[in-house]
């Protein structure tokens, strides 16, 4: 068994929500939209295809051929806009299994990716991609077994629907939970189930409580949560590490520094996601930048 098959590693390629925002004010935390790679038990799992997947694709070009599994939380623009720029998908010999929920009216993830690459949105259609792309439709509660790796799904509270994931292997578990809005009546049972005793919880923390409940510019109903709610989930679910994720594009590096400082005061095992950050789950959840 190779060294990679003995490991569980998380690589963050895009951590920003809503719209990419590269620039001097976001250089430390990054401006690319969501893309998280997990190397677990010999499998390559990719969660969402925001602009960060372009950077991931470039890094993979020296490791051909590529066999991967791409999971979509949903198909809002910031989570799919990098897919047409994912170079490995255009190359014969590569293989990708692509998973996503079916939205109302029976529209599949394949259909939605096809539409975004159709004229007049994009000059090159999905059919030009030379890799072997296999599409799989998911329902909430489904489980995907990849050897000894299990990927569980759960329903999230987001306009149009979104799917959360839990990746389990041996005694390790990582939850990827974005985009979701907390409930005023109590903690979301679906989120708690995905996060229960996870080694790492990656959670949608787009806003602060002050922004979310602001009397003039409230974000209630926008489909996103806060880092304070992420802490509540982490504590209730007894997770080992909380990763604050899906940063609002208006939150610059200084803002995110303050979020990390404040969150650690309440839950010491919290960290703000950065592009290029690596978490070694099988090495006591250590962080490597």
mmCIF file of N, CA, C and O in Angstrom, residues 104-138:
data_model
loop_
_atom_site.group_PDB
_atom_site.id
_atom_site.type_symbol
_atom_site.label_atom_id
_atom_site.label_comp_id
_atom_site.label_asym_id
_atom_site.label_seq_id
_atom_site.Cartn_x
_atom_site.Cartn_y
_atom_site.Cartn_z
ATOM 1 N N UNK A 104 -35.477 20.912 -8.393
ATOM 2 C CA UNK A 104 -36.859 20.796 -8.871
ATOM 3 C C UNK A 104 -36.959 20.810 -10.391
ATOM 4 O O UNK A 104 -36.140 21.411 -11.076
ATOM 5 N N UNK A 105 -37.954 20.123 -10.908
ATOM 6 C CA UNK A 105 -38.205 19.955 -12.340
ATOM 7 C C UNK A 105 -37.225 18.960 -12.956
ATOM 8 O O UNK A 105 -37.114 18.868 -14.177
ATOM 9 N N UNK A 106 -36.481 18.208 -12.117
ATOM 10 C CA UNK A 106 -35.659 17.125 -12.619
ATOM 11 C C UNK A 106 -34.374 17.533 -13.295
ATOM 12 O O UNK A 106 -33.801 16.753 -14.068
ATOM 13 N N UNK A 107 -33.872 18.725 -13.038
ATOM 14 C CA UNK A 107 -32.650 19.193 -13.691
ATOM 15 C C UNK A 107 -31.433 18.612 -12.975
ATOM 16 O O UNK A 107 -31.228 18.848 -11.782
ATOM 17 N N UNK A 108 -30.616 17.868 -13.689
ATOM 18 C CA UNK A 108 -29.477 17.173 -13.112
ATOM 19 C C UNK A 108 -28.237 18.066 -13.095
ATOM 20 O O UNK A 108 -28.188 19.105 -13.758
ATOM 21 N N UNK A 109 -27.200 17.630 -12.370
ATOM 22 C CA UNK A 109 -25.948 18.377 -12.357
ATOM 23 C C UNK A 109 -25.302 18.362 -13.736
ATOM 24 O O UNK A 109 -24.676 19.354 -14.155
ATOM 25 N N UNK A 110 -25.446 17.290 -14.481
ATOM 26 C CA UNK A 110 -24.913 17.255 -15.849
ATOM 27 C C UNK A 110 -25.563 18.328 -16.711
ATOM 28 O O UNK A 110 -24.884 19.044 -17.458
ATOM 29 N N UNK A 111 -26.881 18.460 -16.585
ATOM 30 C CA UNK A 111 -27.620 19.456 -17.364
ATOM 31 C C UNK A 111 -27.147 20.867 -17.014
ATOM 32 O O UNK A 111 -26.947 21.717 -17.889
ATOM 33 N N UNK A 112 -26.950 21.117 -15.728
ATOM 34 C CA UNK A 112 -26.560 22.466 -15.304
ATOM 35 C C UNK A 112 -25.135 22.817 -15.741
ATOM 36 O O UNK A 112 -24.868 23.941 -16.156
ATOM 37 N N UNK A 113 -24.224 21.851 -15.668
ATOM 38 C CA UNK A 113 -22.868 22.108 -16.153
ATOM 39 C C UNK A 113 -22.860 22.288 -17.676
ATOM 40 O O UNK A 113 -22.108 23.107 -18.213
ATOM 41 N N UNK A 114 -23.694 21.530 -18.338
ATOM 42 C CA UNK A 114 -23.832 21.675 -19.795
ATOM 43 C C UNK A 114 -24.339 23.062 -20.152
ATOM 44 O O UNK A 114 -23.814 23.725 -21.061
ATOM 45 N N UNK A 115 -25.341 23.543 -19.420
ATOM 46 C CA UNK A 115 -25.941 24.845 -19.731
ATOM 47 C C UNK A 115 -24.947 25.989 -19.539
ATOM 48 O O UNK A 115 -24.937 26.943 -20.321
ATOM 49 N N UNK A 116 -24.112 25.920 -18.519
ATOM 50 C CA UNK A 116 -23.195 27.036 -18.283
ATOM 51 C C UNK A 116 -22.105 27.110 -19.350
ATOM 52 O O UNK A 116 -21.488 28.153 -19.536
ATOM 53 N N UNK A 117 -21.874 25.982 -20.068
ATOM 54 C CA UNK A 117 -20.865 25.970 -21.127
ATOM 55 C C UNK A 117 -21.491 26.073 -22.516
ATOM 56 O O UNK A 117 -20.808 25.930 -23.532
ATOM 57 N N UNK A 118 -22.800 26.327 -22.543
ATOM 58 C CA UNK A 118 -23.516 26.439 -23.808
ATOM 59 C C UNK A 118 -23.515 27.887 -24.274
ATOM 60 O O UNK A 118 -23.425 28.817 -23.471
ATOM 61 N N UNK A 119 -23.617 28.099 -25.562
ATOM 62 C CA UNK A 119 -23.765 29.458 -26.086
ATOM 63 C C UNK A 119 -25.055 30.085 -25.555
ATOM 64 O O UNK A 119 -26.045 29.387 -25.405
ATOM 65 N N UNK A 120 -25.083 31.397 -25.208
ATOM 66 C CA UNK A 120 -23.995 32.367 -25.360
ATOM 67 C C UNK A 120 -23.125 32.516 -24.113
ATOM 68 O O UNK A 120 -22.372 33.473 -24.004
ATOM 69 N N UNK A 121 -23.215 31.567 -23.179
ATOM 70 C CA UNK A 121 -22.489 31.706 -21.920
ATOM 71 C C UNK A 121 -21.004 31.410 -22.044
ATOM 72 O O UNK A 121 -20.191 31.986 -21.313
ATOM 73 N N UNK A 122 -20.648 30.490 -22.957
ATOM 74 C CA UNK A 122 -19.272 30.032 -23.030
ATOM 75 C C UNK A 122 -19.006 29.518 -24.444
ATOM 76 O O UNK A 122 -19.909 28.960 -25.077
ATOM 77 N N UNK A 123 -17.800 29.697 -24.976
ATOM 78 C CA UNK A 123 -17.552 29.335 -26.377
ATOM 79 C C UNK A 123 -17.321 27.855 -26.634
ATOM 80 O O UNK A 123 -17.419 27.401 -27.781
ATOM 81 N N UNK A 124 -17.004 27.074 -25.591
ATOM 82 C CA UNK A 124 -16.646 25.664 -25.773
ATOM 83 C C UNK A 124 -17.651 24.795 -25.020
ATOM 84 O O UNK A 124 -17.803 24.931 -23.804
ATOM 85 N N UNK A 125 -18.359 23.883 -25.697
ATOM 86 C CA UNK A 125 -19.374 23.068 -25.022
ATOM 87 C C UNK A 125 -18.761 21.966 -24.174
ATOM 88 O O UNK A 125 -17.597 21.576 -24.333
ATOM 89 N N UNK A 126 -19.567 21.430 -23.272
ATOM 90 C CA UNK A 126 -19.144 20.362 -22.379
ATOM 91 C C UNK A 126 -18.622 19.151 -23.154
ATOM 92 O O UNK A 126 -17.691 18.472 -22.721
ATOM 93 N N UNK A 127 -19.193 18.907 -24.335
ATOM 94 C CA UNK A 127 -18.835 17.727 -25.105
ATOM 95 C C UNK A 127 -17.387 17.739 -25.580
ATOM 96 O O UNK A 127 -16.830 16.699 -25.955
ATOM 97 N N UNK A 128 -16.747 18.905 -25.548
ATOM 98 C CA UNK A 128 -15.350 19.000 -25.982
ATOM 99 C C UNK A 128 -14.404 18.404 -24.941
ATOM 100 O O UNK A 128 -13.274 18.021 -25.258
ATOM 101 N N UNK A 129 -14.855 18.323 -23.715
ATOM 102 C CA UNK A 129 -14.007 17.754 -22.667
ATOM 103 C C UNK A 129 -13.652 16.318 -23.012
ATOM 104 O O UNK A 129 -14.522 15.478 -23.214
ATOM 105 N N UNK A 130 -12.350 16.037 -23.049
ATOM 106 C CA UNK A 130 -11.883 14.733 -23.507
ATOM 107 C C UNK A 130 -11.797 13.661 -22.444
ATOM 108 O O UNK A 130 -11.672 12.472 -22.758
ATOM 109 N N UNK A 131 -11.844 14.042 -21.185
ATOM 110 C CA UNK A 131 -11.792 13.055 -20.118
ATOM 111 C C UNK A 131 -13.080 12.241 -20.086
ATOM 112 O O UNK A 131 -14.126 12.673 -20.601
ATOM 113 N N UNK A 132 -13.006 11.092 -19.482
ATOM 114 C CA UNK A 132 -14.191 10.262 -19.306
ATOM 115 C C UNK A 132 -14.964 10.794 -18.104
ATOM 116 O O UNK A 132 -14.527 10.647 -16.961
ATOM 117 N N UNK A 133 -16.110 11.446 -18.362
ATOM 118 C CA UNK A 133 -16.921 12.051 -17.310
ATOM 119 C C UNK A 133 -18.160 11.185 -17.071
ATOM 120 O O UNK A 133 -18.974 10.994 -17.979
ATOM 121 N N UNK A 134 -18.294 10.685 -15.863
ATOM 122 C CA UNK A 134 -19.453 9.868 -15.501
ATOM 123 C C UNK A 134 -20.278 10.619 -14.468
ATOM 124 O O UNK A 134 -19.767 10.963 -13.390
ATOM 125 N N UNK A 135 -21.546 10.876 -14.773
ATOM 126 C CA UNK A 135 -22.403 11.690 -13.910
ATOM 127 C C UNK A 135 -23.315 10.807 -13.061
ATOM 128 O O UNK A 135 -23.860 9.813 -13.536
ATOM 129 N N UNK A 136 -23.483 11.238 -11.800
ATOM 130 C CA UNK A 136 -24.300 10.484 -10.845
ATOM 131 C C UNK A 136 -25.250 11.443 -10.126
ATOM 132 O O UNK A 136 -24.815 12.467 -9.589
ATOM 133 N N UNK A 137 -26.533 11.114 -10.118
ATOM 134 C CA UNK A 137 -27.530 11.926 -9.420
ATOM 135 C C UNK A 137 -27.698 11.431 -7.987
ATOM 136 O O UNK A 137 -27.781 10.234 -7.737
ATOM 137 N N UNK A 138 -27.745 12.383 -7.037
ATOM 138 C CA UNK A 138 -27.843 12.045 -5.634
ATOM 139 C C UNK A 138 -29.137 12.560 -5.024
ATOM 140 O O UNK A 138 -29.646 13.616 -5.417
#
